[in-house]
Amino acid sequence: MTELPEVVSREEWLRARKELLATEKELTRARDRVNARRRRLPMVRVDKRYTFEGPDGTVGLADLFEGRPQLVVHHFMWEYDTGADGSERPREHGCPSCSSAADQIPARLRQLHVRGTSLAAVSRVPYERIAAFRDRMGWTFPWYSAAGSDFNYDFHVTLDDRVAPVLLDYRTEAELAEAGQPWEVGWRGDYPGISAFLRVGDEIFHTYSTFGRGLEEFHNGDNYLDLTALGRQEAWEEPKGRAVPLGLQVGGPAMRLPDEYGDAPGVTPPPGTPPSP
C-alpha cells in the first residue's frame, strides 16, 4: 500500500474537504438533471403477452407488478455450459457478478413498495434452478423464470443473432463493427441489465433499460467504498498505487458467489487465477 493520503492538520483537511464538497454538489445537481431527463423519456406499450414461471406457477408480466403501478426488473444472468453444437446446459448457479448485485438487494422492499414500486429478478433458466439457488443464497426477493419466452431477447439481455437482431448496450452489429468491436459468435448468451415498467390501467409500458456500467449503482457496496481512502481497490482507480487491486470488479478473476468468500479479511484468488490487470 503506497501513495497514502497526506497527513495534515484538521484545519487544512477542512479546507480541502470544502473544495471537494463544491464538486460533489455539482455532481449531485448533474445527477438530478440526468434523472429528470430519464423521467421525460417516452415509453413503449408492451403488447406481447409474456409468461413466467414462479413459486405459484405460470404468471404474466402484469402479475410481477403485485398490484403496484411500477416494476423494476433485474435481468439476472445465469451460468451455462455450451456444447460444440451451440447447445446450452444450465449450471447450478447464477452469474457471480449478478449474484453480487442480488446479494445487495434489501431483504425488505417496503421502501419501494410504499412508493408504488415492485422489484423482481428474471432469468432465462428453468424455475427449479432459480429456486434452489435462491434458497442457497438466502435471498427473499421475487425471482421468475423466462425460460421459453421471448422476454430476454426482446429486452436485449439474451443476444443471439440466430434468434433476433443484436443490440448490445444499444449498439447494432454495424455500430459495434464501426466502433472496432465486431460481433462475435462467442458473445452469444445472457447479459445483465435492469428495466423499468409502468402500468396504467390494464396497459403496461416499458420506460427504461440500462446495461453495463449502468448497473454499477446497484452494487451498493461500491457506493460505500467510493467514500473510503482505498476506494474499490480496482486497477483503474486513481491515484495509482494506492491499493493492491483485488480483482473483485464485475467479471474480475477473484469474484465469487457470495457464499464462497468465507470470513477471512481480504480475498485470495482461487488457484490458477491470472493476476489482476
Coordinates of C-alpha atoms in Angstrom, one line a residue:
M1 CA 0.0 0.0 0.0
T2 CA 1.7 3.2 -1.2
E3 CA 0.7 6.8 -2.0
L4 CA -1.5 7.1 1.0
P5 CA -3.2 10.5 1.7
E6 CA -1.1 13.3 3.0
V7 CA -1.3 13.8 6.8
V8 CA -2.4 17.4 7.6
S9 CA -4.0 19.4 10.4
R10 CA -7.7 19.4 10.9
E11 CA -8.0 22.9 9.6
E12 CA -6.1 22.0 6.3
W13 CA -8.3 18.9 5.9
L14 CA -11.5 21.1 6.4
R15 CA -10.4 23.5 3.6
A16 CA -9.7 20.6 1.2
R17 CA -13.0 18.9 2.2
K18 CA -14.9 22.1 1.4
E19 CA -13.3 22.3 -2.0
L20 CA -14.3 18.7 -2.7
L21 CA -17.8 19.4 -1.4
A22 CA -18.3 22.0 -4.1
T23 CA -17.5 19.4 -6.8
E24 CA -19.8 16.8 -5.1
K25 CA -22.7 19.3 -5.2
E26 CA -22.0 19.8 -8.9
L27 CA -22.3 16.1 -9.4
T28 CA -25.5 15.9 -7.3
R29 CA -27.1 18.6 -9.4
A30 CA -25.9 16.9 -12.6
R31 CA -27.4 13.6 -11.4
D32 CA -30.7 15.4 -10.7
R33 CA -30.7 16.7 -14.3
V34 CA -30.0 13.2 -15.7
N35 CA -32.7 11.7 -13.6
A36 CA -35.2 14.4 -14.8
R37 CA -34.3 13.6 -18.4
R38 CA -34.8 9.9 -17.7
R39 CA -38.3 10.6 -16.3
R40 CA -39.0 12.6 -19.5
L41 CA -38.1 9.6 -21.8
P42 CA -41.0 8.4 -24.0
M43 CA -42.3 5.0 -23.3
V44 CA -43.3 1.9 -25.4
R45 CA -46.5 -0.1 -25.0
V46 CA -45.8 -3.7 -24.2
D47 CA -48.3 -5.6 -26.4
K48 CA -46.7 -9.1 -26.3
R49 CA -48.1 -11.5 -23.7
Y50 CA -45.1 -12.7 -21.8
T51 CA -45.3 -15.6 -19.4
F52 CA -43.0 -16.5 -16.5
E53 CA -42.7 -19.4 -14.0
G54 CA -42.6 -18.6 -10.3
P55 CA -43.4 -20.3 -7.0
D56 CA -47.1 -20.2 -7.8
G57 CA -46.8 -21.5 -11.3
T58 CA -47.3 -19.6 -14.6
V59 CA -47.9 -15.8 -14.3
G60 CA -47.9 -12.9 -16.7
L61 CA -45.9 -9.6 -16.8
A62 CA -48.8 -7.8 -15.0
D63 CA -48.5 -10.2 -12.1
L64 CA -44.9 -9.1 -11.4
F65 CA -46.3 -5.7 -10.5
E66 CA -48.0 -7.2 -7.5
G67 CA -50.8 -4.6 -7.8
R68 CA -48.4 -1.6 -7.9
P69 CA -48.1 0.9 -10.8
Q70 CA -44.3 0.5 -11.3
L71 CA -42.0 -2.5 -11.7
V72 CA -38.2 -2.7 -11.8
V73 CA -36.7 -5.9 -13.2
H74 CA -33.2 -7.2 -12.6
H75 CA -32.2 -9.2 -15.7
F76 CA -30.2 -11.9 -13.8
M77 CA -27.6 -13.7 -15.9
W78 CA -27.2 -17.4 -15.5
E79 CA -24.2 -19.6 -16.0
Y80 CA -24.3 -22.1 -18.9
D81 CA -22.0 -24.8 -20.3
T82 CA -22.2 -24.5 -24.1
G83 CA -21.6 -27.6 -26.4
A84 CA -19.7 -27.6 -29.7
D85 CA -23.1 -27.6 -31.4
G86 CA -24.2 -24.4 -29.6
S87 CA -26.5 -26.3 -27.2
E88 CA -26.7 -24.9 -23.6
R89 CA -26.8 -26.7 -20.3
P90 CA -27.6 -24.5 -17.3
R91 CA -25.2 -24.8 -14.3
E92 CA -26.4 -24.9 -10.7
H93 CA -25.7 -21.3 -10.1
G94 CA -26.2 -17.8 -11.5
C95 CA -23.5 -15.3 -12.6
P96 CA -21.2 -14.2 -9.8
S97 CA -21.4 -10.5 -10.9
C98 CA -25.3 -10.6 -10.9
S99 CA -25.1 -12.5 -7.6
S100 CA -23.0 -9.7 -6.1
A101 CA -25.7 -7.2 -7.1
A102 CA -28.5 -9.5 -5.9
D103 CA -26.8 -10.0 -2.6
Q104 CA -27.2 -6.3 -2.0
I105 CA -30.9 -6.1 -2.8
P106 CA -32.6 -5.2 0.5
A107 CA -34.2 -8.1 2.4
R108 CA -37.2 -5.8 2.9
L109 CA -38.5 -4.0 -0.2
R110 CA -41.0 -1.9 1.7
Q111 CA -39.3 1.4 0.8
L112 CA -40.0 0.6 -2.8
H113 CA -43.5 -0.8 -2.0
V114 CA -44.7 2.3 -0.2
R115 CA -43.7 4.3 -3.3
G116 CA -45.8 2.1 -5.5
T117 CA -42.9 0.1 -7.0
S118 CA -42.3 -3.6 -7.1
L119 CA -38.9 -5.3 -7.8
A120 CA -38.3 -8.7 -9.3
A121 CA -35.5 -10.7 -10.9
V122 CA -36.0 -12.6 -14.1
S123 CA -33.7 -15.3 -15.6
R124 CA -33.9 -17.5 -18.7
V125 CA -33.1 -20.7 -16.7
P126 CA -35.9 -23.1 -15.6
Y127 CA -37.5 -22.1 -12.3
E128 CA -36.3 -25.1 -10.4
R129 CA -32.7 -23.9 -10.8
I130 CA -33.7 -20.4 -9.7
A131 CA -35.5 -21.7 -6.6
A132 CA -32.6 -23.9 -5.5
F133 CA -30.0 -21.2 -5.9
R134 CA -32.2 -18.6 -4.2
D135 CA -32.6 -20.8 -1.2
R136 CA -28.8 -21.5 -1.1
M137 CA -28.1 -17.7 -1.1
G138 CA -30.9 -16.9 1.4
W139 CA -32.4 -14.3 -0.8
T140 CA -36.1 -13.3 -0.4
F141 CA -36.8 -11.0 -3.4
P142 CA -39.2 -12.3 -6.1
W143 CA -37.5 -14.2 -8.9
Y144 CA -39.1 -15.6 -12.0
S145 CA -38.1 -17.8 -14.9
A146 CA -38.5 -16.5 -18.5
A147 CA -37.4 -19.9 -20.0
G148 CA -39.2 -20.5 -23.3
S149 CA -40.2 -16.8 -23.5
D150 CA -39.1 -14.1 -25.9
F151 CA -38.8 -11.7 -22.9
N152 CA -35.0 -11.8 -22.6
Y153 CA -34.5 -11.5 -26.4
D154 CA -36.9 -8.6 -26.7
F155 CA -35.3 -6.6 -23.9
H156 CA -31.8 -7.4 -25.3
V157 CA -30.4 -9.3 -22.3
T158 CA -30.0 -12.5 -24.3
L159 CA -28.2 -11.9 -27.5
D160 CA -28.2 -14.5 -30.3
D161 CA -28.0 -13.3 -33.9
R162 CA -29.8 -16.5 -35.0
V163 CA -32.9 -15.5 -32.9
A164 CA -33.1 -11.7 -33.0
P165 CA -31.1 -8.8 -34.3
V166 CA -28.1 -7.9 -32.0
L167 CA -28.4 -4.8 -29.8
L168 CA -25.5 -4.8 -27.3
D169 CA -25.7 -1.9 -25.0
Y170 CA -27.8 -0.1 -27.6
R171 CA -25.4 -0.8 -30.4
T172 CA -26.3 -2.9 -33.5
E173 CA -23.8 -5.2 -35.2
A174 CA -23.0 -2.4 -37.7
E175 CA -22.3 0.0 -34.9
L176 CA -20.2 -2.5 -33.0
A177 CA -18.1 -3.0 -36.1
E178 CA -17.8 0.7 -36.7
A179 CA -16.5 1.1 -33.1
G180 CA -13.9 -1.6 -33.7
Q181 CA -15.7 -4.3 -31.7
P182 CA -17.3 -6.6 -34.4
W183 CA -19.9 -9.0 -33.2
E184 CA -18.5 -12.5 -32.4
V185 CA -20.3 -15.8 -32.1
G186 CA -18.7 -16.3 -28.7
W187 CA -20.7 -13.3 -27.5
R188 CA -24.0 -15.2 -27.8
G189 CA -25.7 -15.6 -24.4
D190 CA -27.1 -13.7 -21.5
Y191 CA -26.2 -10.2 -20.3
P192 CA -27.1 -8.3 -17.1
G193 CA -29.5 -5.4 -17.2
I194 CA -32.2 -3.5 -15.4
S195 CA -35.5 -2.5 -16.9
A196 CA -38.4 -0.3 -15.6
F197 CA -42.1 -0.7 -16.5
L198 CA -45.2 1.4 -15.8
R199 CA -48.7 0.0 -15.5
V200 CA -51.6 2.3 -16.4
G201 CA -54.9 0.5 -16.0
D202 CA -54.6 -2.7 -18.0
E203 CA -51.8 -1.4 -20.1
I204 CA -48.1 -2.0 -19.5
F205 CA -45.3 0.3 -20.8
H206 CA -41.6 -0.1 -21.0
T207 CA -39.9 3.1 -19.8
Y208 CA -36.2 2.4 -19.3
S209 CA -33.4 -0.1 -19.5
T210 CA -29.7 0.1 -18.7
F211 CA -26.8 -2.3 -19.2
G212 CA -23.0 -2.5 -18.5
R213 CA -21.8 0.2 -16.1
G214 CA -25.3 1.5 -15.8
L215 CA -25.8 -1.2 -13.2
E216 CA -22.9 0.0 -11.0
E217 CA -25.1 1.9 -8.6
F218 CA -26.9 -1.4 -7.8
H219 CA -23.7 -2.9 -6.5
N220 CA -24.4 -0.9 -3.4
G221 CA -21.2 -1.8 -1.6
D222 CA -19.3 0.2 -4.2
N223 CA -21.1 3.3 -3.1
Y224 CA -19.7 2.9 0.4
L225 CA -16.2 2.0 -0.9
D226 CA -16.2 5.2 -3.0
L227 CA -16.2 7.1 0.3
T228 CA -13.0 5.4 1.6
A229 CA -9.3 6.2 1.1
L230 CA -8.6 2.9 -0.6
G231 CA -11.7 3.0 -2.8
R232 CA -12.9 -0.1 -4.6
Q233 CA -9.4 -1.4 -4.9
E234 CA -9.7 -1.9 -8.6
A235 CA -6.8 -1.4 -11.1
W236 CA -8.3 1.6 -13.0
E237 CA -8.7 3.8 -9.9
E238 CA -6.7 6.9 -9.2
P239 CA -4.3 7.6 -7.6
K240 CA -2.3 4.7 -8.9
G241 CA -0.5 2.6 -6.3
R242 CA -2.9 3.5 -3.5
A243 CA -4.1 -0.1 -3.0
V244 CA -3.4 -3.5 -4.5
P245 CA -6.1 -4.4 -7.0
L246 CA -8.2 -7.3 -5.6
G247 CA -9.7 -8.5 -8.9
L248 CA -13.2 -8.2 -7.4
Q249 CA -14.6 -5.9 -10.1
V250 CA -17.6 -7.1 -12.2
G251 CA -16.3 -10.1 -14.1
G252 CA -13.0 -9.9 -12.2
P253 CA -10.8 -13.0 -11.7
A254 CA -11.4 -13.1 -7.9
M255 CA -15.1 -12.5 -7.9
R256 CA -17.0 -15.5 -6.5
L257 CA -20.5 -16.4 -5.5
P258 CA -21.5 -14.5 -2.3
D259 CA -21.3 -17.6 0.0
E260 CA -17.8 -18.6 -1.3
Y261 CA -15.8 -15.8 0.3
G262 CA -15.7 -17.1 3.8
D263 CA -15.0 -14.9 6.9
A264 CA -11.3 -14.1 6.3
P265 CA -10.4 -10.4 5.6
G266 CA -9.4 -9.8 2.0
V267 CA -9.7 -12.3 -0.8
T268 CA -7.3 -14.9 -2.0
P269 CA -8.0 -15.8 -5.7
P270 CA -8.5 -19.4 -6.5
P271 CA -5.5 -21.5 -7.7
G272 CA -4.7 -20.7 -11.3
T273 CA -6.3 -17.3 -11.3
P274 CA -4.4 -14.9 -13.5
P275 CA -3.2 -11.7 -11.8
S276 CA -5.5 -8.7 -11.9
P277 CA -4.6 -6.3 -14.7

